[in-house]
PDB file of C-alpha atoms and ligand atoms in Angstrom:
ATOM      1  CA  MET A   1       0.296   0.166   0.009  1.00 96.00           C
ATOM      2  CA  ILE A   2       1.326   3.451  -1.015  1.00 97.00           C
ATOM      3  CA  VAL A   3      -0.788   6.219   1.145  1.00 98.00           C
ATOM      4  CA  PHE A   4      -0.902   9.783   0.360  1.00 98.00           C
ATOM      5  CA  ILE A   5      -1.640  12.235   3.280  1.00 97.00           C
ATOM      6  CA  GLY A   6      -2.628  16.111   2.872  1.00 95.00           C
ATOM      7  CA  VAL A   7      -5.114  18.601   3.741  1.00 93.00           C
ATOM      8  CA  ALA A   8      -8.134  18.679   1.657  1.00 90.00           C
ATOM      9  CA  GLY A   9      -7.174  20.845  -1.647  1.00 91.00           C
ATOM     10  CA  ALA A  10      -3.450  19.701  -1.614  1.00 94.00           C
ATOM     11  CA  GLY A  11      -4.325  17.654  -4.654  1.00 93.00           C
ATOM     12  CA  LYS A  12      -3.955  14.272  -3.220  1.00 94.00           C
ATOM     13  CA  SER A  13      -6.785  12.794  -5.602  1.00 94.00           C
ATOM     14  CA  VAL A  14      -4.694  14.173  -8.807  1.00 96.00           C
ATOM     15  CA  GLN A  15      -1.331  13.294  -7.840  1.00 97.00           C
ATOM     16  CA  GLY A  16      -2.667   9.864  -6.257  1.00 97.00           C
ATOM     17  CA  LYS A  17      -4.267   9.168  -9.390  1.00 98.00           C
ATOM     18  CA  LEU A  18      -1.030  10.112 -11.428  1.00 98.00           C
ATOM     19  CA  LEU A  19       1.054   7.865  -9.563  1.00 98.00           C
ATOM     20  CA  ALA A  20      -1.306   4.924  -9.372  1.00 97.00           C
ATOM     21  CA  ASP A  21      -1.354   4.970 -13.612  1.00 97.00           C
ATOM     22  CA  HIS A  22       2.102   5.440 -13.541  1.00 97.00           C
ATOM     23  CA  PHE A  23       2.589   2.087 -11.527  1.00 96.00           C
ATOM     24  CA  GLY A  24      -0.479   0.499 -13.256  1.00 95.00           C
ATOM     25  CA  LEU A  25      -2.290   0.445  -9.524  1.00 96.00           C
ATOM     26  CA  PRO A  26      -5.440   0.856  -8.581  1.00 95.00           C
ATOM     27  CA  TRP A  27      -6.410   4.018  -6.904  1.00 96.00           C
ATOM     28  CA  ILE A  28      -8.854   4.145  -3.856  1.00 96.00           C
ATOM     29  CA  SER A  29     -10.050   7.284  -2.244  1.00 96.00           C
ATOM     30  CA  THR A  30     -12.306   7.087   0.957  1.00 96.00           C
ATOM     31  CA  GLY A  31     -14.365  10.518  -0.020  1.00 93.00           C
ATOM     32  CA  GLU A  32     -15.139   9.212  -3.280  1.00 94.00           C
ATOM     33  CA  LEU A  33     -16.341   5.428  -1.896  1.00 94.00           C
ATOM     34  CA  LEU A  34     -18.179   7.568   1.052  1.00 95.00           C
ATOM     35  CA  ARG A  35     -19.676   9.732  -1.534  1.00 93.00           C
ATOM     36  CA  MET A  36     -21.123   6.594  -3.428  1.00 93.00           C
ATOM     37  CA  PHE A  37     -22.276   4.517  -0.246  1.00 89.00           C
ATOM     38  CA  ILE A  38     -23.113   6.971   2.537  1.00 92.00           C
ATOM     39  CA  ALA A  39     -26.640   8.384   2.722  1.00 95.00           C
ATOM     40  CA  GLY A  40     -28.646  10.825   5.139  1.00 96.00           C
ATOM     41  CA  GLU A  41     -27.417  12.063   8.684  1.00 96.00           C
ATOM     42  CA  ARG A  42     -23.832  10.666   7.891  1.00 95.00           C
ATOM     43  CA  ARG A  43     -24.017  12.480   4.447  1.00 95.00           C
ATOM     44  CA  GLN A  44     -24.895  15.852   5.953  1.00 95.00           C
ATOM     45  CA  ARG A  45     -21.871  15.623   8.388  1.00 94.00           C
ATOM     46  CA  MET A  46     -19.848  14.719   5.505  1.00 90.00           C
ATOM     47  CA  LEU A  47     -21.102  17.987   3.578  1.00 88.00           C
ATOM     48  CA  LYS A  48     -20.235  20.213   6.642  1.00 85.00           C
ATOM     49  CA  GLY A  49     -16.218  19.129   6.667  1.00 82.00           C
ATOM     50  CA  GLU A  50     -16.563  16.796   9.720  1.00 87.00           C
ATOM     51  CA  LEU A  51     -14.842  13.658   9.861  1.00 90.00           C
ATOM     52  CA  LEU A  52     -16.995  10.595  10.121  1.00 95.00           C
ATOM     53  CA  LYS A  53     -16.411   8.038  12.838  1.00 96.00           C
ATOM     54  CA  ASP A  54     -13.546   5.557  12.515  1.00 97.00           C
ATOM     55  CA  GLU A  55     -15.956   2.580  12.985  1.00 97.00           C
ATOM     56  CA  GLU A  56     -18.069   4.049   9.932  1.00 95.00           C
ATOM     57  CA  LEU A  57     -15.051   4.137   7.852  1.00 96.00           C
ATOM     58  CA  TYR A  58     -13.817   0.634   9.095  1.00 97.00           C
ATOM     59  CA  GLU A  59     -17.344  -0.806   7.652  1.00 94.00           C
ATOM     60  CA  VAL A  60     -16.593   0.671   4.190  1.00 93.00           C
ATOM     61  CA  ILE A  61     -13.065   0.488   3.623  1.00 95.00           C
ATOM     62  CA  ASP A  62     -12.159  -3.025   4.969  1.00 96.00           C
ATOM     63  CA  PRO A  63     -14.435  -4.960   2.558  1.00 95.00           C
ATOM     64  CA  MET A  64     -12.691  -2.784  -0.185  1.00 94.00           C
ATOM     65  CA  LEU A  65      -9.102  -3.195   0.967  1.00 95.00           C
ATOM     66  CA  LYS A  66      -9.458  -6.917   0.931  1.00 94.00           C
ATOM     67  CA  VAL A  67     -10.876  -7.636  -2.482  1.00 94.00           C
ATOM     68  CA  VAL A  68      -8.436  -4.939  -3.993  1.00 92.00           C
ATOM     69  CA  CYS A  69      -5.523  -6.024  -2.693  1.00 89.00           C
ATOM     70  CA  LYS A  70      -5.962  -9.622  -3.950  1.00 87.00           C
ATOM     71  CA  TYR A  71      -4.581  -8.192  -7.309  1.00 85.00           C
ATOM     72  CA  GLY A  72      -1.537  -6.867  -5.619  1.00 89.00           C
ATOM     73  CA  GLU A  73      -0.330  -3.067  -4.604  1.00 93.00           C
ATOM     74  CA  LEU A  74      -2.746  -0.064  -4.372  1.00 96.00           C
ATOM     75  CA  VAL A  75      -2.817   3.485  -3.617  1.00 97.00           C
ATOM     76  CA  LEU A  76      -4.736   4.844  -0.906  1.00 97.00           C
ATOM     77  CA  ASP A  77      -5.958   8.280  -0.368  1.00 96.00           C
ATOM     78  CA  GLY A  78      -8.403  10.011   2.241  1.00 95.00           C
ATOM     79  CA  PHE A  79      -7.261   7.139   4.946  1.00 97.00           C
ATOM     80  CA  PRO A  80      -6.084   7.349   7.690  1.00 97.00           C
ATOM     81  CA  ARG A  81      -7.102  10.636   9.025  1.00 95.00           C
ATOM     82  CA  THR A  82      -6.947   9.746  12.843  1.00 96.00           C
ATOM     83  CA  ILE A  83      -4.078   7.729  15.013  1.00 97.00           C
ATOM     84  CA  PRO A  84      -6.736   4.874  15.403  1.00 98.00           C
ATOM     85  CA  GLN A  85      -7.453   4.753  11.584  1.00 98.00           C
ATOM     86  CA  ALA A  86      -3.274   4.757  11.117  1.00 98.00           C
ATOM     87  CA  ASN A  87      -3.199   2.007  13.851  1.00 98.00           C
ATOM     88  CA  TRP A  88      -5.936   0.107  12.319  1.00 98.00           C
ATOM     89  CA  LEU A  89      -4.273   0.233   8.712  1.00 98.00           C
ATOM     90  CA  VAL A  90      -1.044  -0.966   9.712  1.00 98.00           C
ATOM     91  CA  GLU A  91      -2.445  -4.151  11.320  1.00 97.00           C
ATOM     92  CA  LEU A  92      -4.821  -4.452   8.413  1.00 96.00           C
ATOM     93  CA  GLY A  93      -1.527  -4.200   5.813  1.00 95.00           C
ATOM     94  CA  GLU A  94       0.084  -6.970   7.826  1.00 94.00           C
ATOM     95  CA  GLU A  95      -2.988  -9.008   7.925  1.00 94.00           C
ATOM     96  CA  ILE A  96      -3.675  -8.714   3.969  1.00 93.00           C
ATOM     97  CA  LYS A  97       0.318  -9.058   2.971  1.00 93.00           C
ATOM     98  CA  HIS A  98       0.419  -5.887   1.853  1.00 94.00           C
ATOM     99  CA  PRO A  99       1.953  -3.543   4.266  1.00 96.00           C
ATOM    100  CA  ILE A 100       2.431   0.418   4.252  1.00 97.00           C
ATOM    101  CA  ARG A 101       5.437   0.851   1.811  1.00 97.00           C
ATOM    102  CA  CYS A 102       5.432   4.364   2.389  1.00 97.00           C
ATOM    103  CA  ILE A 103       3.590   7.450   3.106  1.00 98.00           C
ATOM    104  CA  ILE A 104       3.507  10.511   0.714  1.00 98.00           C
ATOM    105  CA  HIS A 105       2.808  13.750   2.605  1.00 97.00           C
ATOM    106  CA  LEU A 106       1.684  16.583   0.488  1.00 97.00           C
ATOM    107  CA  GLU A 107       2.324  19.985   1.922  1.00 95.00           C
ATOM    108  CA  ALA A 108       0.193  22.907   1.411  1.00 93.00           C
ATOM    109  CA  SER A 109      -0.748  26.140   3.222  1.00 89.00           C
ATOM    110  CA  GLU A 110      -4.197  27.010   3.986  1.00 86.00           C
ATOM    111  CA  GLU A 111      -4.207  29.862   1.838  1.00 89.00           C
ATOM    112  CA  ILE A 112      -3.190  27.889  -1.380  1.00 89.00           C
ATOM    113  CA  VAL A 113      -5.956  24.957  -0.226  1.00 90.00           C
ATOM    114  CA  LYS A 114      -8.634  27.662   0.020  1.00 91.00           C
ATOM    115  CA  LYS A 115      -8.045  29.078  -3.295  1.00 89.00           C
ATOM    116  CA  ARG A 116      -8.032  25.630  -4.911  1.00 90.00           C
ATOM    117  CA  LEU A 117     -11.311  24.399  -3.058  1.00 92.00           C
ATOM    118  CA  LEU A 118     -13.183  27.284  -3.647  1.00 92.00           C
ATOM    119  CA  ALA A 119     -12.485  27.185  -7.641  1.00 91.00           C
ATOM    120  CA  ARG A 120     -13.248  23.376  -7.465  1.00 88.00           C
ATOM    121  CA  GLY A 121     -16.758  24.235  -5.871  1.00 83.00           C
ATOM    122  CA  ARG A 122     -17.979  20.801  -4.232  1.00 86.00           C
ATOM    123  CA  PRO A 123     -20.967  21.337  -2.086  1.00 89.00           C
ATOM    124  CA  ASP A 124     -18.525  20.827   1.085  1.00 87.00           C
ATOM    125  CA  ASP A 125     -16.289  23.545  -0.438  1.00 91.00           C
ATOM    126  CA  THR A 126     -17.653  26.640   1.513  1.00 90.00           C
ATOM    127  CA  GLU A 127     -15.247  28.744   3.501  1.00 89.00           C
ATOM    128  CA  GLU A 128     -16.674  27.109   6.509  1.00 90.00           C
ATOM    129  CA  GLY A 129     -16.322  23.516   5.065  1.00 88.00           C
ATOM    130  CA  ILE A 130     -12.993  24.436   3.927  1.00 90.00           C
ATOM    131  CA  SER A 131     -11.945  25.894   7.760  1.00 89.00           C
ATOM    132  CA  GLU A 132     -13.541  23.057   9.471  1.00 88.00           C
ATOM    133  CA  ARG A 133     -11.513  20.590   7.429  1.00 89.00           C
ATOM    134  CA  PHE A 134      -8.120  22.401   7.845  1.00 91.00           C
ATOM    135  CA  ARG A 135      -9.175  22.468  11.438  1.00 91.00           C
ATOM    136  CA  GLU A 136      -9.488  18.656  11.334  1.00 90.00           C
ATOM    137  CA  TYR A 137      -6.420  18.082   9.658  1.00 94.00           C
ATOM    138  CA  GLU A 138      -4.248  19.942  12.182  1.00 94.00           C
ATOM    139  CA  LYS A 139      -5.761  18.467  15.055  1.00 95.00           C
ATOM    140  CA  ASN A 140      -6.169  14.531  13.726  1.00 93.00           C
ATOM    141  CA  THR A 141      -4.592  14.002  10.574  1.00 95.00           C
ATOM    142  CA  LYS A 142      -0.908  15.905  11.101  1.00 95.00           C
ATOM    143  CA  PRO A 143       0.120  13.839  13.862  1.00 97.00           C
ATOM    144  CA  ILE A 144      -0.277  10.732  12.015  1.00 97.00           C
ATOM    145  CA  ILE A 145       2.755  11.473   9.914  1.00 97.00           C
ATOM    146  CA  TYR A 146       5.136  11.635  12.941  1.00 96.00           C
ATOM    147  CA  HIS A 147       3.438   8.693  14.400  1.00 98.00           C
ATOM    148  CA  TYR A 148       4.439   6.873  11.274  1.00 98.00           C
ATOM    149  CA  GLU A 149       7.658   7.714  10.973  1.00 97.00           C
ATOM    150  CA  GLU A 150       8.031   6.580  14.815  1.00 97.00           C
ATOM    151  CA  LEU A 151       7.066   3.428  13.577  1.00 97.00           C
ATOM    152  CA  GLY A 152       9.739   3.320  11.024  1.00 97.00           C
ATOM    153  CA  ILE A 153       7.497   3.895   7.843  1.00 97.00           C
ATOM    154  CA  PRO A 154       9.101   5.805   5.164  1.00 97.00           C
ATOM    155  CA  VAL A 155       7.628   9.326   5.017  1.00 97.00           C
ATOM    156  CA  ILE A 156       8.161  11.213   1.528  1.00 97.00           C
ATOM    157  CA  HIS A 157       7.611  14.995   1.822  1.00 97.00           C
ATOM    158  CA  VAL A 158       6.498  16.755  -0.868  1.00 97.00           C
ATOM    159  CA  SER A 159       5.378  20.473  -1.739  1.00 97.00           C
ATOM    160  CA  ALA A 160       1.977  20.580  -3.278  1.00 94.00           C
ATOM    161  CA  GLU A 161       2.591  24.008  -4.333  1.00 93.00           C
ATOM    162  CA  GLY A 162       3.888  23.955  -8.191  1.00 92.00           C
ATOM    163  CA  LYS A 163       3.036  22.225 -11.604  1.00 95.00           C
ATOM    164  CA  GLU A 164       1.467  19.238 -11.391  1.00 96.00           C
ATOM    165  CA  SER A 165       3.709  17.423 -13.719  1.00 97.00           C
ATOM    166  CA  GLU A 166       6.596  18.397 -11.700  1.00 97.00           C
ATOM    167  CA  ILE A 167       5.110  17.470  -8.460  1.00 98.00           C
ATOM    168  CA  SER A 168       4.247  14.020  -9.906  1.00 98.00           C
ATOM    169  CA  GLU A 169       7.614  13.567 -11.180  1.00 98.00           C
ATOM    170  CA  LYS A 170       9.309  14.353  -7.704  1.00 97.00           C
ATOM    171  CA  ILE A 171       6.736  11.741  -5.995  1.00 98.00           C
ATOM    172  CA  ILE A 172       7.342   8.898  -8.722  1.00 97.00           C
ATOM    173  CA  THR A 173      10.958   9.208  -8.306  1.00 97.00           C
ATOM    174  CA  GLN A 174      10.967   8.881  -4.809  1.00 96.00           C
ATOM    175  CA  VAL A 175       8.153   6.162  -4.734  1.00 97.00           C
ATOM    176  CA  LYS A 176      10.169   3.804  -7.142  1.00 95.00           C
ATOM    177  CA  SER A 177      12.389   2.559  -4.682  1.00 92.00           C
ATOM    178  CA  TYR A 178       9.471   1.396  -2.440  1.00 92.00           C
ATOM    179  CA  VAL A 179       7.718  -0.519  -5.008  1.00 86.00           C
ATOM    180  CA  SER A 180       8.778  -3.554  -6.639  1.00 70.00           C
TER     181      SER A 180
HETATM  182  P1  LIG B 201     -12.244  14.026   0.714  1.00 51.18           P
HETATM  183  O1  LIG B 201     -12.960  13.731  -0.595  1.00 51.18           O
HETATM  184  O2  LIG B 201     -10.775  13.118   0.861  1.00 51.18           O
HETATM  185  O3  LIG B 201     -12.406  15.411   0.948  1.00 51.18           O
HETATM  186  O4  LIG B 201     -13.255  13.439   2.035  1.00 51.18           O
HETATM  187  C1  LIG B 201     -14.765  14.070   2.118  1.00 51.18           C
HETATM  188  C2  LIG B 201     -15.338  13.903   3.400  1.00 51.18           C
HETATM  189  O5  LIG B 201     -15.171  12.419   3.548  1.00 51.18           O
HETATM  190  C3  LIG B 201     -14.549  14.248   4.459  1.00 51.18           C
HETATM  191  O6  LIG B 201     -14.815  15.537   4.947  1.00 51.18           O
HETATM  192  C4  LIG B 201     -14.841  13.309   5.835  1.00 51.18           C
HETATM  193  O7  LIG B 201     -16.251  13.617   5.966  1.00 51.18           O
HETATM  194  C5  LIG B 201     -15.008  12.117   4.986  1.00 51.18           C
HETATM  195  N1  LIG B 201     -14.231  11.125   5.025  1.00 51.18           N
HETATM  196  C6  LIG B 201     -13.164  10.805   3.811  1.00 51.18           C
HETATM  197  N2  LIG B 201     -12.143   9.930   4.628  1.00 51.18           N
HETATM  198  C7  LIG B 201     -12.673  10.037   5.896  1.00 51.18           C
HETATM  199  C8  LIG B 201     -11.870   9.182   6.846  1.00 51.18           C
HETATM  200  N3  LIG B 201     -10.767   8.730   6.718  1.00 51.18           N
HETATM  201  N4  LIG B 201     -11.977   9.667   8.363  1.00 51.18           N
HETATM  202  C9  LIG B 201     -13.073   9.948   8.571  1.00 51.18           C
HETATM  203  N5  LIG B 201     -14.137  10.646   7.439  1.00 51.18           N
HETATM  204  C10 LIG B 201     -13.850  10.534   5.981  1.00 51.18           C
END
């Protein structure tokens, strides 16, 4: 598994898909999966920019990862977003014999992501929704990077500012040594 971590608007999906296409791997985004599967009150929470509960994520992602991993490696985007999710993923990776090979940390400032998200205009891309997701990211998701580093999982830090193709090249060059 190759895992992308970065705040909403950093370009995880674009870069995740480019990387997956380069290595011929599947790309799974939990945001996309949830928008396909989740209805009612949980969908409303998503639209406000709130994170769903860890258990709500496991229910959707566990069967999906088990199916996809049968065919080899994969690129994961949008998960984990909390420390319990991060630990759950380490365990699942061992269980399905596709441990986390490396993390790609896409770094972007709040100013840049705000500009990008407002231009994208998804229903949760309001000023309020964006600020909420930035806060969630700083509080719950960023600590995962240091946690994984402490566990000895390689973390690749890449600036998300610049041309998409140049960022992609940088990522591919560094990921090569971790994908056989
Ligand atoms: P994204 O498309 O990655 O920006 O995700 C959209 C929304 O889906 C997020 O704002 C959350 O409400 C929900 N979501 C996606 N992935 C997760 C996750 N790993 N944990 C909790 N909520 C998530």
